[in-house]
Amino acid sequence: MTAEVTGLRADARRNRDQIVAAAKQWFAVQGPDVPMEEIARAAGVGVGTLYRRFPDREALIRAVVRESLTISVAEARAALAEEPTAWQALVRVLRQSRELRLIVRLTTAAQPAKTIVKDDEESSELRRAMIEVLDNVVHAAQAEGALRTDVDTGDVSMLFTLLVRPVPLQDEETAELARERCTALVLDGLRAHTGTPLPGRPLTAADVGL
Amino acid sequence: MTAEVTGLRADARRNRDQIVAAAKQWFAVQGPDVPMEEIARAAGVGVGTLYRRFPDREALIRAVVRESLTISVAEARAALAEEPTAWQALVRVLRQSRELRLIVRLTTAAQPAKTIVKDDEESSELRRAMIEVLDNVVHAAQAEGALRTDVDTGDVSMLFTLLVRPVPLQDEETAELARERCTALVLDGLRAHTGTPLPGRPLTAADVGL
Amino acid sequence: MTAEVTGLRADARRNRDQIVAAAKQWFAVQGPDVPMEEIARAAGVGVGTLYRRFPDREALIRAVVRESLTISVAEARAALAEEPTAWQALVRVLRQSRELRLIVRLTTAAQPAKTIVKDDEESSELRRAMIEVLDNVVHAAQAEGALRTDVDTGDVSMLFTLLVRPVPLQDEETAELARERCTALVLDGLRAHTGTPLPGRPLTAADVGL
Amino acid sequence: MTAEVTGLRADARRNRDQIVAAAKQWFAVQGPDVPMEEIARAAGVGVGTLYRRFPDREALIRAVVRESLTISVAEARAALAEEPTAWQALVRVLRQSRELRLIVRLTTAAQPAKTIVKDDEESSELRRAMIEVLDNVVHAAQAEGALRTDVDTGDVSMLFTLLVRPVPLQDEETAELARERCTALVLDGLRAHTGTPLPGRPLTAADVGL
DNA sequence: TATGAATGAGTTTTCATTCAT
DNA sequence: AATGAATGAAAACTCATTCAT
C-alpha cells in the first residue's frame, strides 16, 4: 500500500487504482476466481497491464485484502472514537460492513486465499491492528455493562464473520432488510442480562485466528 | 428421487448412489466446482458412468440437493414429532445441520446453483414441504411463548443459513465450539421476552425465497 | 518405458507412440521449446490428449530421452557384439547417431533439459548403461592398439557430443558429407597412428555457407 | 557499423554500445531468445530506448553479429600477420574463439538467425572477408606442409563451428580442459603427419558428466 | 453398460512491440 | 530523446463433455 504504489506515473497510478477497484467489485460478487480478463476489462485496461502491476492472482488478492483491511481498521477506529458508548461503536462496526464483507468473502474461499493473508506481513499487521481495536471495543462494552461477559473478541468476530457473508436473495431490498434484522437479533443475543449461559468458554481473538 | 432412479439394475443403482454420495462429500468440502473426474474417482467409477447417470454437472447438483432436502425435511418432521416442545424441535433442527449445510453451500455458491433448485419441480416441492414444517415449528414455538413474536419463518431460516455456513478455522475442535456458541447466542436472541424490537416486519418464508 | 505404457488400450497406445514420435521429430529440428500444440498436431491428436499422457513438457522430454537412450544403448551394444574389432564398433556407434543427436540436442539446450535427465532414475540408469558400453568399446579399442591411449571415455563422448550437434547447412546432402568428413577427421585424430584419406572432396567455404 | 552509428550524440552512442554489449552477454549465455527487457535492463536503459535504436530483435542480432564478425576478422588478420607460421595462426584463431563462439551460437539457433546474416549486406561482406582470411591461412598452412592437403577452408570452418559450440559441463574448469583436449585432438587430425600428446590427463566419463 | 480416451474451448501468464508522458 | 506503461497475441495447461472400445 506504500512502496508498492508510490512513484508511479500519474496514469499508471490511476490504472492501478482502477484495477484494484474492479477487482474488489468482481471479488465481491463472484469470489476470488473471476477470470483476470474480466477484471482487466472492468478496469478498462488490457490483461498485460494488470499483470504488469500484479504478477499473479495472488498479488492482486493481496492488494485487495490490504486495502480493505486498511479501510476496515480505519472505520473501526473512527467508530470507537466517535460513538458515545462502546456498545454503539460495536453496533456501528457491525453495520459498516462493506469492506469486511469482502475480506471475509476472500479469506473464506475454499481454494487459495486464507494463506495469502497469513503469508503477507502487511496484512498480518493490519489484522493485528484490527484485533486490537476489536478487543478494545469488546472489553469497553463489557465494562459499560452493555455486552454480556461470557463472550470475548473471538466470539464477536465469529458472529461478524457469519453476518457479513453474502446473503443471496433475489431482490437487494429484502436482502438488506434481512441482514438488518439478523444483525439486530444477534446484537440482542449479545446484550448483557440475557438468557442462557453459552457453552464452553469465551473465545479470544487468538482462538479464532483473526 | 422417484422415476429417475427406479428400474435401474441393482449394480447401476449402486453406482448411482455411490456417485451421489461422493458428490456430497466433495461438494461439502470444495463447493460445487470440483472436477467431475474427482467425483467419479471417489465413487469408484469412470467419468463415463457418471455422465451416463447425470448428463451434466447441474443434474448432479440437482440430485444432491434433492437428496439432502429429502433428508432435511424428514429430520425436521422427526424433530417436530419427537421433541416435547416446539422450541426444542427448533433447536434440534438447527443442530442437525449436516444436510442443511450442504444445501446452503450449494445454493449460495456464486455461479450455478440457485437457479437449479428454482427450476426443478421436485426440489421446489421439497422446499415447500420444508417451509411448511418450519412454519409449523416456528408458529408452535411462538404459541408456546418460547420464541419471540416479532420474527417469522423467513427470519429463522435466514439465521439458519448464516449459522450453517462453513467456518474456516484452523482446528476442527475450535470450529465446532465456535459454531456451538454462535448457535446458542442466536437462540438466545430468538428467545421471547428479550431486548430491542427488530427493525422492519417479520420475514416470511416467501420473503427470503426458501 | 515399461509400467508407464503397458496396459493402455490399443488406440491409446498408438496415440502415445505417435506423440512421442512427433515430439522426437520436432525436438530434433526445433529443440525442446516447440509449442505443444505443434507436436499434438503432428501426432494427429488434440492438445488434451497430449497432456493426458504427459502432464507437462518435462514429462514429454523425459519420455523422448528415455526412448532415445534405450535405442542408443541397444545400438551401441549391437555394434560391440557384431563388429569384428572394437575400433570398428566405435566407428559404427559414432555413425549411428540419429538418436544420440537428439539426446544431445535436448540435454544441451540452455533452459530446462539437463536437469530432467539428472532427476529421472530410469534415464540415469540408461546413462550408466551407455557409459558402460562406451567404456568397454574404448578400452577394447585401446587394447587392440587402434585407439590412442592418452584418451578415455570422457574424451570420446565429448567428441561425440560435438560431432553430433545439428549442422545447420542449407542442403541436407552437403550437411551429410560435411558430417562424414568431420567424423573421419576426428577418427583420424583418435587413431593410434593416423593418416587415412578423407572421403569425398574438399569442401569450400561456399559449400558450408560460412 | 558505419552509417547506422555515425552522427549519434555522444550519449546516444554510449547507449547503443551498452545495449550491444549487454546483448552479447545475454546472447552468449541464453541464446537469441532472451527477453528484450532483460537486455535493456543489463544495458541500463529502458526498452523504449532499445527499440529506438534497434527496431526489432532481428536488428539487434544483426548488430551483434556484425560487431562480432568485425572483431573476428580483425583477430584472424592479426593472427596471420603476427604468427611466425600459418599453422600457428590457424591454431591461434581456433583458440581466440570468444567472438566466434557467439556468432556460431546465434547463427545456428533454430528460429531466426541464419537468415539474418544472409539477408544483411554488411554481414555478408564481413563473412566474405572472414572466408578470405581463412582461405589464406589454410592454403598457406598447406603450402608449409603443416596442414593435410585433402581438406579445404570449408572443412576447417566446419570443425571450428563444432569445437566452438558451448560445452554444457558442470564446472567451468573441466569444460575448459575438455575444450582444450578436443581442440588438440582435432588439430592432430588436421596435421599432415599427426601424433602430439594431449594436454592434461585422460578424462573419465564421470569427469564430463555423460 | 462401463470405461477411460479424445477433444477443444477457456484461463493464466509471458513478452515483443507500440505509445503516452 | 528517454522512459517505462499499455497492449494483445501466443503458449501452457485444465477440465467439462463426447465417443470409441
Short mmCIF file of C-alpha atoms in Angstrom, two decimals, chain C residues 147-151 155 186 188-195, chain D residues 87-88 91 95 146 180-201:
data_model
loop_
_atom_site.label_atom_id
_atom_site.label_comp_id
_atom_site.label_asym_id
_atom_site.label_seq_id
_atom_site.Cartn_x
_atom_site.Cartn_y
_atom_site.Cartn_z
CA LEU C 147 42.85 -46.11 -30.28
CA ARG C 148 45.39 -43.76 -28.83
CA THR C 149 45.95 -44.40 -25.19
CA ASP C 150 46.02 -40.86 -23.90
CA VAL C 151 42.26 -40.54 -24.14
CA ASP C 155 37.15 -37.53 -24.25
CA VAL C 186 38.24 -36.77 -35.72
CA ASP C 188 41.99 -39.84 -37.63
CA GLY C 189 42.88 -37.79 -34.65
CA LEU C 190 41.79 -40.65 -32.46
CA ARG C 191 43.80 -43.28 -34.31
CA ALA C 192 46.90 -44.64 -32.72
CA HIS C 193 48.97 -43.86 -35.81
CA THR C 194 46.82 -41.68 -38.03
CA GLY C 195 46.59 -40.87 -41.69
CA TRP D 87 49.77 -23.25 -38.85
CA GLN D 88 50.30 -21.30 -35.69
CA VAL D 91 45.78 -22.58 -34.04
CA ARG D 95 41.70 -20.60 -29.68
CA ALA D 146 51.77 -28.43 -41.88
CA GLU D 180 41.37 -27.84 -24.93
CA ARG D 181 41.69 -31.57 -25.41
CA CYS D 182 39.11 -31.73 -28.16
CA THR D 183 40.79 -28.87 -29.94
CA ALA D 184 44.16 -30.52 -29.66
CA LEU D 185 42.80 -33.77 -30.96
CA VAL D 186 41.15 -32.14 -33.91
CA LEU D 187 44.37 -30.26 -34.67
CA ASP D 188 46.10 -33.60 -34.56
CA GLY D 189 43.65 -34.87 -37.09
CA LEU D 190 44.39 -31.84 -39.18
CA ARG D 191 48.14 -32.22 -39.03
CA ALA D 192 49.94 -33.51 -42.05
CA HIS D 193 51.65 -36.29 -40.08
CA THR D 194 49.98 -36.35 -36.67
CA GLY D 195 50.81 -37.52 -33.19
CA THR D 196 51.24 -34.97 -30.37
CA PRO D 197 50.38 -35.93 -26.80
CA LEU D 198 47.23 -34.37 -25.40
CA PRO D 199 47.42 -31.88 -22.54
CA GLY D 200 46.12 -32.75 -19.07
CA ARG D 201 45.07 -36.26 -18.20
#
